[in-house]
XYZ file of N, CA, C and O in Angstrom:
720
model
N 107.186 -129.681 65.641
C 107.586 -129.146 66.827
C 108.710 -127.881 66.457
O 109.751 -128.920 66.070
N 108.870 -127.349 67.790
C 110.074 -126.135 68.189
C 110.181 -126.131 68.907
O 108.973 -125.327 69.451
N 111.632 -126.464 69.564
C 112.503 -125.628 70.704
C 112.998 -124.396 70.389
O 113.813 -124.201 69.138
N 112.915 -123.340 70.767
C 113.583 -122.377 70.305
C 114.657 -122.566 71.362
O 115.408 -123.482 71.196
N 116.120 -121.796 70.212
C 117.044 -122.092 70.548
C 117.705 -122.420 72.295
O 117.113 -121.337 73.010
N 118.531 -122.835 73.124
C 118.100 -122.410 74.142
C 118.459 -121.351 75.017
O 119.550 -120.470 74.398
N 118.117 -120.839 75.975
C 118.413 -119.173 76.168
C 119.830 -118.818 76.756
O 120.495 -119.947 76.811
N 119.804 -117.793 77.453
C 121.736 -116.893 77.376
C 122.070 -118.385 78.534
O 123.173 -118.082 78.529
N 121.521 -119.141 79.051
C 122.129 -119.554 80.483
C 122.334 -120.512 80.218
O 123.290 -121.579 81.117
N 123.903 -120.638 78.693
C 124.969 -121.524 78.535
C 123.928 -123.286 78.645
O 124.924 -123.851 79.096
N 122.515 -123.550 78.808
C 122.785 -124.913 78.703
C 123.315 -125.942 77.837
O 123.079 -124.997 75.972
N 123.420 -126.696 78.034
C 124.007 -127.509 76.796
C 123.365 -128.714 75.901
O 123.938 -129.059 75.364
N 121.969 -128.732 76.586
C 121.248 -129.591 76.001
C 119.802 -128.864 75.252
O 119.781 -127.772 75.478
N 119.666 -130.021 74.426
C 117.842 -128.985 73.953
C 117.101 -130.528 74.360
O 117.529 -132.034 73.412
N 115.671 -130.434 73.888
C 114.933 -131.622 74.164
C 114.529 -131.824 72.999
O 115.407 -132.084 72.030
N 114.614 -133.472 72.980
C 114.550 -134.396 71.611
C 113.164 -134.096 70.903
O 112.153 -133.232 71.797
N 112.999 -133.863 69.381
C 111.799 -133.216 68.607
C 110.614 -133.880 69.057
O 110.331 -132.546 68.690
N 110.295 -135.027 69.447
C 108.972 -135.552 69.716
C 108.692 -134.938 70.633
O 107.527 -134.965 70.894
N 109.537 -134.256 72.076
C 108.896 -133.077 73.178
C 107.768 -132.531 72.931
O 107.911 -131.561 71.695
N 106.841 -132.517 73.559
C 105.628 -131.510 73.598
C 105.014 -131.132 74.751
O 104.288 -131.131 75.402
N 105.995 -131.082 75.566
C 107.040 -129.901 77.559
C 107.478 -129.529 77.190
O 108.289 -129.598 76.345
N 107.167 -128.294 78.096
C 108.847 -127.606 78.578
C 109.419 -128.065 78.971
O 108.908 -129.640 80.089
N 110.974 -127.765 78.781
C 112.341 -128.597 79.772
C 112.840 -127.753 80.689
O 112.966 -126.910 80.336
N 113.191 -128.966 81.836
C 113.700 -127.502 82.885
C 115.253 -128.566 82.701
O 115.115 -129.560 82.524
N 116.443 -127.756 83.323
C 117.335 -127.898 82.604
C 118.043 -127.843 84.364
O 117.330 -127.367 85.669
N 119.336 -127.820 84.142
C 120.382 -128.593 86.056
C 120.280 -126.683 85.890
O 120.309 -125.583 85.181
N 120.607 -126.725 87.471
C 120.592 -125.553 87.952
C 121.718 -124.164 87.369
O 122.654 -124.863 87.221
N 121.445 -123.281 87.072
C 122.376 -122.460 86.583
C 123.460 -121.977 88.207
O 123.383 -121.795 88.674
N 124.901 -122.114 87.503
C 125.738 -122.081 88.012
C 125.877 -120.278 89.067
O 126.290 -120.299 90.388
N 125.306 -119.242 88.298
C 125.170 -117.813 89.422
C 123.658 -117.594 89.918
O 124.192 -117.001 90.541
N 123.026 -118.545 89.070
C 122.013 -117.413 89.557
C 121.404 -118.670 90.896
O 120.569 -118.687 91.803
N 121.851 -120.081 90.788
C 120.490 -120.824 91.304
C 119.653 -121.682 91.266
O 118.730 -122.320 91.578
N 118.643 -120.897 89.656
C 117.562 -121.518 89.009
C 117.855 -121.901 88.024
O 118.685 -122.492 87.483
N 116.864 -123.252 88.314
C 116.895 -123.749 86.830
C 116.031 -123.452 86.030
O 115.066 -122.996 85.640
N 116.607 -123.536 84.886
C 116.383 -122.378 83.444
C 115.268 -123.223 83.269
O 115.446 -124.985 82.890
N 114.381 -122.713 81.800
C 113.264 -124.010 81.144
C 113.333 -123.571 79.688
O 113.999 -122.329 79.652
N 113.303 -123.997 79.251
C 113.257 -124.562 77.502
C 111.742 -124.541 76.938
O 111.642 -125.645 77.304
N 111.590 -123.531 76.372
C 109.496 -123.349 76.611
C 109.430 -124.522 75.365
O 109.696 -123.506 74.442
N 108.572 -125.635 75.521
C 107.920 -125.666 74.293
C 107.334 -124.529 73.233
O 106.468 -123.817 73.955
N 106.988 -124.807 72.374
C 106.118 -123.791 71.237
C 105.311 -124.878 70.133
O 106.271 -125.355 69.270
N 104.279 -124.993 70.711
C 103.674 -125.488 69.385
C 103.708 -124.980 68.089
O 103.802 -124.315 67.797
N 103.663 -126.176 66.940
C 103.686 -125.692 65.748
C 102.336 -124.839 65.789
O 102.516 -123.777 64.029
N 100.843 -124.947 65.826
C 100.079 -123.871 65.467
C 100.374 -122.806 67.060
O 98.827 -122.901 67.095
N 100.741 -122.168 66.998
C 100.870 -121.450 68.585
C 99.974 -120.177 68.629
O 100.574 -119.373 66.795
N 98.895 -120.210 68.749
C 98.494 -118.968 68.401
C 98.742 -117.559 68.339
O 100.102 -117.559 69.763
N 98.676 -116.286 68.534
C 99.493 -114.692 69.020
C 99.546 -114.546 69.979
O 100.208 -114.626 71.049
N 98.170 -115.851 70.764
C 97.953 -114.964 72.444
C 98.849 -115.339 73.247
O 99.496 -115.443 74.196
N 99.138 -117.181 72.844
C 99.972 -118.486 73.450
C 101.391 -118.264 72.834
O 102.815 -118.309 74.377
N 101.757 -117.244 72.213
C 103.117 -116.865 71.245
C 103.110 -115.503 72.797
O 104.672 -115.663 73.198
N 102.314 -114.719 73.285
C 102.621 -113.677 74.280
C 103.156 -113.767 75.107
O 103.532 -113.261 75.706
N 101.783 -115.013 75.881
C 102.207 -115.897 76.904
C 103.674 -116.191 77.096
O 104.605 -116.302 78.634
N 103.769 -117.193 76.336
C 105.216 -117.743 76.066
C 106.358 -116.954 75.920
O 107.254 -117.130 77.357
N 106.224 -115.779 75.852
C 107.026 -114.588 75.663
C 107.121 -113.962 76.992
O 108.338 -113.881 77.579
N 106.324 -113.986 77.655
C 106.093 -113.402 78.666
C 106.422 -114.031 80.216
O 107.279 -113.710 80.677
N 106.726 -115.122 79.663
C 107.164 -116.258 80.815
C 108.364 -116.195 80.341
O 109.550 -116.447 81.374
N 109.170 -116.355 79.507
C 110.672 -116.637 79.151
C 111.766 -114.862 80.176
O 112.433 -115.180 80.001
N 110.787 -113.674 79.634
C 110.797 -112.817 80.026
C 111.497 -112.325 80.571
O 112.209 -112.010 81.858
N 110.094 -112.566 82.020
C 109.786 -113.487 83.945
C 111.467 -113.955 84.064
O 111.702 -113.717 84.883
N 111.764 -115.231 82.985
C 112.684 -116.461 84.068
C 113.871 -115.889 83.345
O 114.320 -115.679 84.212
N 113.743 -114.417 82.254
C 114.766 -113.833 82.274
C 115.650 -112.850 83.348
O 116.409 -112.487 83.803
N 114.281 -112.245 83.342
C 114.489 -111.144 84.532
C 114.652 -111.719 86.053
O 115.702 -111.246 87.040
N 114.436 -113.189 86.302
C 114.651 -113.326 87.387
C 115.930 -114.673 87.393
O 117.145 -113.867 88.284
N 116.887 -113.928 86.233
C 117.453 -114.793 86.397
C 118.570 -114.307 86.308
O 120.043 -113.855 86.988
N 118.410 -112.646 85.270
C 119.284 -111.654 86.437
C 119.638 -111.174 87.361
O 120.722 -110.978 88.486
N 118.406 -110.957 88.303
C 118.392 -110.486 89.573
C 119.319 -111.322 90.386
O 120.170 -110.913 91.184
N 118.278 -112.617 90.326
C 118.766 -114.110 91.012
C 120.638 -113.895 91.075
O 121.389 -114.473 92.073
N 121.918 -113.562 89.642
C 122.841 -113.680 89.294
C 123.135 -113.016 89.885
O 124.762 -112.389 90.393
N 123.044 -110.983 90.188
C 123.229 -110.300 90.644
C 123.719 -110.636 92.176
O 124.584 -109.949 92.857
N 122.429 -110.766 92.619
C 122.607 -110.966 94.399
C 123.416 -112.101 94.472
O 123.947 -111.533 95.609
N 123.530 -113.108 93.811
C 124.327 -114.266 94.030
C 126.081 -113.246 94.638
O 126.657 -113.487 95.100
N 125.543 -112.516 93.239
C 127.004 -112.419 93.070
C 127.614 -111.470 93.971
O 128.602 -111.064 95.178
N 126.811 -110.686 94.586
C 127.489 -109.460 95.451
C 126.747 -110.110 96.675
O 128.006 -110.419 97.784
N 126.144 -111.180 97.314
C 126.281 -112.095 98.490
C 127.618 -112.188 98.942
O 128.420 -112.528 99.659
N 128.250 -113.427 97.684
C 129.515 -113.979 97.943
C 130.927 -113.277 97.725
O 131.583 -113.279 99.052
N 130.776 -111.777 97.436
C 131.705 -110.617 97.378
C 131.482 -110.172 98.431
O 133.319 -109.942 99.347
N 131.045 -110.101 99.678
C 130.149 -109.623 100.594
C 130.883 -110.854 101.825
O 131.487 -110.098 102.610
N 130.116 -111.957 101.345
C 131.110 -112.607 102.289
C 132.207 -113.049 102.451
O 132.450 -112.826 103.312
N 132.692 -112.611 101.312
C 134.914 -112.722 101.569
C 134.920 -111.755 102.500
O 135.833 -111.549 103.206
N 134.554 -110.301 101.296
C 134.934 -109.153 102.048
C 135.167 -109.564 104.181
O 135.583 -108.595 104.761
N 133.644 -109.648 104.653
C 133.289 -109.990 105.963
C 133.875 -110.701 106.526
O 134.698 -110.675 107.654
N 133.938 -112.037 105.592
C 135.273 -113.113 105.776
C 136.841 -112.456 106.528
O 137.133 -112.646 107.218
N 137.179 -111.593 105.412
C 138.165 -111.180 105.448
C 138.770 -109.862 106.269
O 139.637 -110.122 107.100
N 137.799 -109.137 106.906
C 138.260 -108.013 107.972
C 138.258 -108.540 109.556
O 138.486 -108.154 109.606
N 136.720 -109.514 108.733
C 137.414 -110.544 111.113
C 138.749 -110.877 110.889
O 139.129 -111.070 112.300
N 138.750 -111.646 109.733
C 139.763 -113.001 110.026
C 141.136 -111.868 110.514
O 142.079 -111.756 111.229
N 141.233 -110.621 109.671
C 142.097 -109.321 109.773
C 141.986 -109.217 111.353
O 143.304 -108.419 111.829
N 141.034 -108.733 111.629
C 140.865 -108.194 113.300
C 141.461 -108.982 114.359
O 141.673 -108.346 115.218
N 140.745 -110.180 113.505
C 141.419 -111.604 114.843
C 143.039 -111.387 114.516
O 143.417 -112.427 115.636
N 144.045 -110.294 113.730
C 145.295 -111.096 113.414
C 145.431 -112.351 112.971
O 146.800 -113.254 112.592
N 144.486 -112.468 111.948
C 144.680 -114.502 110.505
C 144.876 -114.040 109.606
O 144.522 -113.070 109.354
N 145.779 -114.822 108.648
C 145.729 -115.125 107.171
C 144.458 -115.666 106.719
O 143.659 -116.556 107.956
N 144.074 -115.400 105.207
C 143.051 -116.305 104.838
C 143.276 -117.348 104.323
O 142.445 -118.290 104.606
N 144.183 -118.058 104.717
C 144.287 -119.592 104.412
C 145.594 -119.380 105.819
O 145.972 -118.714 106.321
N 145.112 -120.872 106.295
C 146.358 -120.734 107.285
C 147.602 -121.863 107.291
O 147.956 -121.661 105.714
N 148.449 -122.380 108.256
C 149.881 -122.677 107.872
C 149.965 -123.954 106.726
O 150.561 -124.093 106.403
N 148.700 -124.876 107.027
C 148.674 -125.745 106.071
C 147.978 -125.652 104.741
O 148.210 -126.414 103.767
N 147.214 -124.020 104.627
C 147.328 -123.305 102.953
C 145.639 -124.042 103.021
O 144.828 -123.460 102.235
N 145.025 -124.828 104.318
C 143.652 -124.189 104.511
C 142.697 -123.261 104.390
O 143.675 -122.302 105.166
N 141.693 -122.798 103.909
C 140.971 -121.251 103.601
C 140.673 -121.198 105.458
O 139.574 -122.326 105.783
N 140.943 -119.716 105.757
C 140.243 -120.428 107.289
C 139.012 -119.778 107.172
O 138.489 -119.339 106.214
N 138.268 -120.442 108.210
C 136.433 -119.720 108.441
C 136.482 -119.180 109.945
O 137.068 -118.811 110.621
N 135.090 -118.523 109.816
C 134.625 -118.204 110.802
C 133.751 -119.632 111.356
O 132.989 -120.519 110.724
N 133.220 -118.731 112.817
C 132.198 -120.100 113.374
C 130.530 -119.087 112.935
O 130.689 -118.883 112.377
N 129.982 -120.413 113.504
C 128.377 -119.970 112.558
C 127.549 -118.901 113.553
O 126.859 -118.156 113.167
N 128.477 -118.432 114.520
C 127.739 -117.077 115.559
C 127.778 -115.829 114.446
O 127.581 -114.805 114.313
N 129.805 -115.969 114.195
C 130.242 -114.328 113.541
C 129.443 -114.658 112.138
O 129.291 -113.259 111.785
N 128.906 -116.370 111.451
C 128.684 -115.511 110.796
C 127.034 -115.435 110.189
O 126.574 -114.564 109.041
N 126.728 -115.809 111.436
C 124.901 -115.288 111.571
C 125.051 -113.722 111.476
O 124.095 -113.110 110.818
N 126.352 -112.804 112.216
C 126.024 -111.301 111.924
C 125.673 -111.004 110.082
O 125.734 -110.168 110.343
N 126.856 -111.235 109.582
C 126.475 -111.613 108.471
C 125.460 -111.550 107.677
O 125.209 -110.842 106.439
N 124.946 -112.477 107.624
C 124.184 -112.436 106.905
C 122.620 -112.155 107.686
O 121.583 -111.520 107.182
N 122.893 -111.576 108.700
C 121.329 -110.736 109.827
C 122.092 -109.684 108.488
O 120.868 -108.977 108.277
N 122.878 -108.810 108.377
C 123.055 -107.526 108.358
C 123.206 -107.522 106.795
O 122.225 -106.708 106.263
N 122.896 -108.658 106.096
C 123.590 -108.784 105.038
C 121.650 -108.919 103.908
O 121.191 -107.750 103.225
N 120.339 -109.319 104.540
C 119.202 -109.064 104.852
C 118.626 -108.180 104.952
O 117.986 -107.422 104.759
N 119.592 -107.923 106.001
C 118.533 -106.644 106.125
C 119.173 -105.113 105.452
O 117.856 -104.606 105.235
N 120.533 -105.412 105.080
C 120.293 -103.960 104.102
C 120.245 -104.344 102.232
O 119.589 -103.574 102.012
N 119.426 -105.706 102.231
C 118.732 -105.624 100.970
C 117.286 -106.496 101.061
O 116.990 -106.785 100.540
N 116.831 -105.513 102.137
C 115.658 -105.842 102.739
C 114.702 -105.435 101.644
O 113.479 -105.641 100.845
N 114.554 -104.127 101.477
C 113.748 -103.089 100.413
C 114.449 -103.545 98.682
O 113.216 -104.140 98.130
N 115.917 -104.317 98.253
C 115.631 -104.850 96.975
C 114.405 -105.766 97.139
O 113.987 -106.470 96.490
N 114.580 -106.804 97.721
C 113.885 -108.291 98.358
C 112.615 -108.244 98.051
O 111.328 -108.322 97.459
N 111.910 -107.172 98.833
C 110.207 -106.431 98.483
C 110.553 -106.007 97.371
O 108.890 -106.336 96.688
N 111.381 -105.135 96.737
C 110.512 -105.053 95.382
C 110.708 -105.829 94.363
O 110.045 -106.065 93.674
N 111.620 -107.087 94.670
C 111.276 -107.733 93.695
C 110.654 -108.785 93.835
O 109.398 -109.365 92.740
N 109.914 -109.096 95.066
C 108.440 -109.274 95.105
C 107.264 -109.147 95.507
O 106.290 -109.989 94.457
N 107.542 -107.789 94.547
C 106.318 -106.625 94.951
C 105.749 -107.079 93.041
O 105.232 -107.632 92.633
N 107.220 -106.869 92.394
C 107.366 -107.361 90.513
C 107.202 -108.581 90.320
O 106.639 -108.933 89.771
N 107.975 -109.462 91.230
C 107.526 -110.772 91.128
C 105.698 -111.360 90.557
O 105.121 -112.121 90.088
N 104.998 -111.003 92.082
C 103.640 -111.422 91.820
C 103.035 -110.738 91.056
O 102.308 -111.043 90.608
N 103.358 -109.365 90.584
C 103.034 -108.222 89.252
C 103.059 -109.504 88.429
O 101.948 -109.288 87.726
N 104.070 -110.254 87.874
C 104.812 -110.881 87.086
C 102.933 -111.706 86.439
O 102.358 -112.729 85.871
N 103.389 -112.253 87.720
C 102.576 -113.753 88.252
C 101.200 -113.899 87.698
O 100.334 -113.968 87.558
N 99.597 -112.306 87.987
C 99.127 -111.826 88.180
C 98.529 -111.930 86.224
O 97.437 -112.468 86.249
N 99.638 -111.726 85.677
C 99.822 -110.984 84.527
C 99.788 -111.947 83.427
O 98.769 -112.877 82.584
N 100.599 -113.083 84.025
C 100.658 -114.345 83.261
C 99.512 -115.386 84.032
O 99.075 -116.232 82.589
N 99.152 -115.304 84.667
C 97.820 -116.049 84.932
C 96.629 -115.241 84.017
O 95.549 -116.844 83.718
N 96.393 -113.704 83.648
C 95.350 -113.657 82.569
C 95.647 -113.907 81.688
O 94.656 -114.532 81.150
N 96.824 -113.974 81.190
C 97.366 -114.972 79.750
C 96.541 -116.078 79.863
O 96.337 -116.996 79.078
N 97.142 -117.147 80.769
C 97.291 -118.384 80.850
C 95.198 -118.362 80.795
O 94.910 -118.929 79.930
N 94.556 -117.918 81.120
C 92.761 -117.732 81.121
C 92.659 -117.544 79.650
O 91.769 -118.148 78.919
N 92.497 -116.217 79.180
C 93.178 -115.842 77.729
C 92.730 -117.186 76.784
O 92.409 -117.166 76.204
N 94.476 -117.404 77.143
C 94.752 -118.658 76.316
C 94.243 -119.386 75.766
O 93.720 -120.695 75.038
N 93.416 -119.874 77.692
C 92.827 -121.308 77.727
C 91.260 -121.456 77.083
O 90.554 -121.992 76.203
N 90.710 -119.998 77.127
C 89.415 -119.608 76.134
C 89.475 -119.644 75.113
O 88.178 -120.736 74.095
N 91.135 -119.297 74.540
C 90.392 -119.189 72.862
C 91.113 -121.241 72.455
O 90.616 -121.387 71.586
N 91.650 -121.765 73.822
C 92.325 -123.072 72.753
C 91.159 -124.051 73.708
O 90.107 -125.236 72.701
N 90.065 -124.196 74.719
C 89.446 -125.029 74.882
C 87.912 -124.282 74.904
O 87.435 -123.417 74.684
N 87.280 -125.895 75.384
C 85.657 -125.349 75.370
C 85.459 -124.280 76.639
O 86.568 -124.199 78.104
N 84.390 -123.967 77.025
C 84.233 -122.960 78.282
C 84.448 -123.933 79.228
O 84.696 -123.662 80.591
N 83.293 -125.041 79.201
C 83.747 -126.551 80.859
C 85.207 -125.923 80.504
O 85.244 -125.929 82.142
N 85.932 -126.458 79.968
C 87.335 -126.944 80.214
C 88.199 -125.394 80.731
O 89.058 -125.064 81.755
N 87.386 -124.111 80.368
C 87.772 -122.683 81.162
C 87.339 -122.513 82.167
O 87.935 -121.720 82.683
N 86.041 -123.172 81.997
C 85.852 -123.088 84.132
C 86.067 -123.925 85.357
O 86.772 -123.292 86.221
N 86.828 -125.127 84.707
C 87.021 -125.950 84.690
C 89.144 -125.304 85.480
O 89.377 -125.113 87.075
N 89.341 -124.439 84.726
C 90.991 -123.789 85.486
C 91.006 -122.749 85.718
O 91.632 -123.091 86.684
N 89.401 -122.370 85.915
C 89.469 -120.814 87.334
C 89.593 -121.265 87.814
O 89.978 -121.315 89.154
N 88.810 -122.686 88.206
C 87.913 -123.235 89.530
C 89.384 -123.763 90.345
O 89.749 -123.151 91.858
N 90.485 -124.257 89.423
C 91.464 -125.221 90.264
C 92.526 -123.661 89.987
O 93.048 -123.549 91.457
N 92.506 -122.668 89.257
C 93.766 -121.751 89.785
C 93.163 -120.951 91.160
O 93.918 -120.575 91.633
N 91.673 -120.443 90.734
C 91.985 -119.316 91.566
C 90.214 -120.076 93.073
O 90.886 -119.241 93.999
N 90.793 -121.262 93.187
C 89.949 -122.428 94.220
C 88.864 -122.479 94.311
O 87.756 -122.334 93.239
N 88.280 -122.987 95.112
C 86.882 -122.679 95.882
C 86.688 -124.453 95.059
O 87.158 -124.912 94.485
N 85.299 -124.452 96.304
C 85.357 -126.350 96.258
C 83.970 -126.667 95.324
O 83.883 -125.898 94.329
N 82.984 -126.872 95.662
C 82.601 -128.226 94.520
C 81.268 -126.917 94.178
O 80.755 -126.903 93.295
N 80.487 -126.223 95.571
C 79.946 -125.613 95.694
C 80.039 -123.903 94.862
O 79.890 -122.824 94.675
N 81.427 -123.641 94.418
C 81.803 -122.412 93.707
C 81.271 -122.496 92.193
O 81.697 -123.377 91.623
N 80.366 -121.725 92.130
C 80.180 -121.878 90.705
C 80.353 -119.958 90.039
O 80.754 -119.201 90.962
N 81.785 -120.519 88.924
C 82.278 -119.223 88.302
C 81.094 -118.499 87.286
O 80.541 -119.347 86.404
N 80.831 -117.365 87.660
C 80.067 -116.441 86.452
C 80.481 -115.164 86.114
O 81.875 -114.667 86.176
N 79.997 -115.566 84.879
C 81.053 -114.377 83.790
C 82.237 -114.808 83.893
O 83.429 -114.364 83.949
N 82.174 -115.956 83.372
C 83.847 -116.896 83.426
C 84.741 -116.509 82.304
O 85.985 -116.273 82.782
N 84.554 -116.120 81.495
C 84.928 -115.134 80.493
C 85.629 -113.911 80.529
O 86.710 -113.488 80.117
N 85.257 -112.824 81.588
C 86.004 -111.789 82.138
C 86.537 -111.573 83.725
O 86.926 -111.367 83.798
N 86.581 -113.203 84.160
C 87.402 -113.348 85.608
C 86.643 -113.539 86.597
O 87.235 -113.679 87.576
N 85.239 -113.535 86.541
C 84.692 -112.232 88.269
C 84.352 -113.755 88.832
O 83.881 -114.785 87.824
N 84.575 -113.974 89.951
C 83.914 -115.114 90.976
C 82.850 -115.125 91.820
O 83.134 -113.064 92.811
N 82.154 -115.721 92.224
C 80.709 -115.537 92.750
C 80.410 -116.454 93.612
O 80.805 -117.425 93.042
N 80.325 -116.744 94.856
C 79.958 -117.736 95.179
C 78.330 -117.738 95.692
O 77.619 -117.138 95.732
N 77.806 -119.441 94.908
C 76.414 -118.982 95.027
C 76.002 -119.877 96.751
O 76.750 -120.798 97.043
């Protein structure tokens, strides 16, 4: 059993050698995402390796996007607070040394503006993320077909694609679904 070295997220732990599962770490301080250390089975097939690497790449993309997004959010929030306090004639810190704050209504203005300004970025991220999910699902189907029986593959397809007891998957190997 082999776990690759922890990714760039600065994790200072690694799963025990006997573990046969992915491990989820504590939230990253920059992105707030919980990084995953992916389990690598000893007899990992080339298809399973490509799927794991695609998951790792998607995780790295998410990590970069949210770390950058959160950094921008914090910076713009501080600038907004500073400008509003300055407009009121107040300093960042009051006479006791406490950091001055704005009320909820004033901060709501910031949140609304920030979301509006970043709407397109969020939509692009969501589209990209959905495309990656579809690609990973296809990889899961292919890897499960390679590793498991046709019946197990059929069961996984029904569970992931949905459908009740009357749902029959025809042409399961190419992913088409038909209702009877």
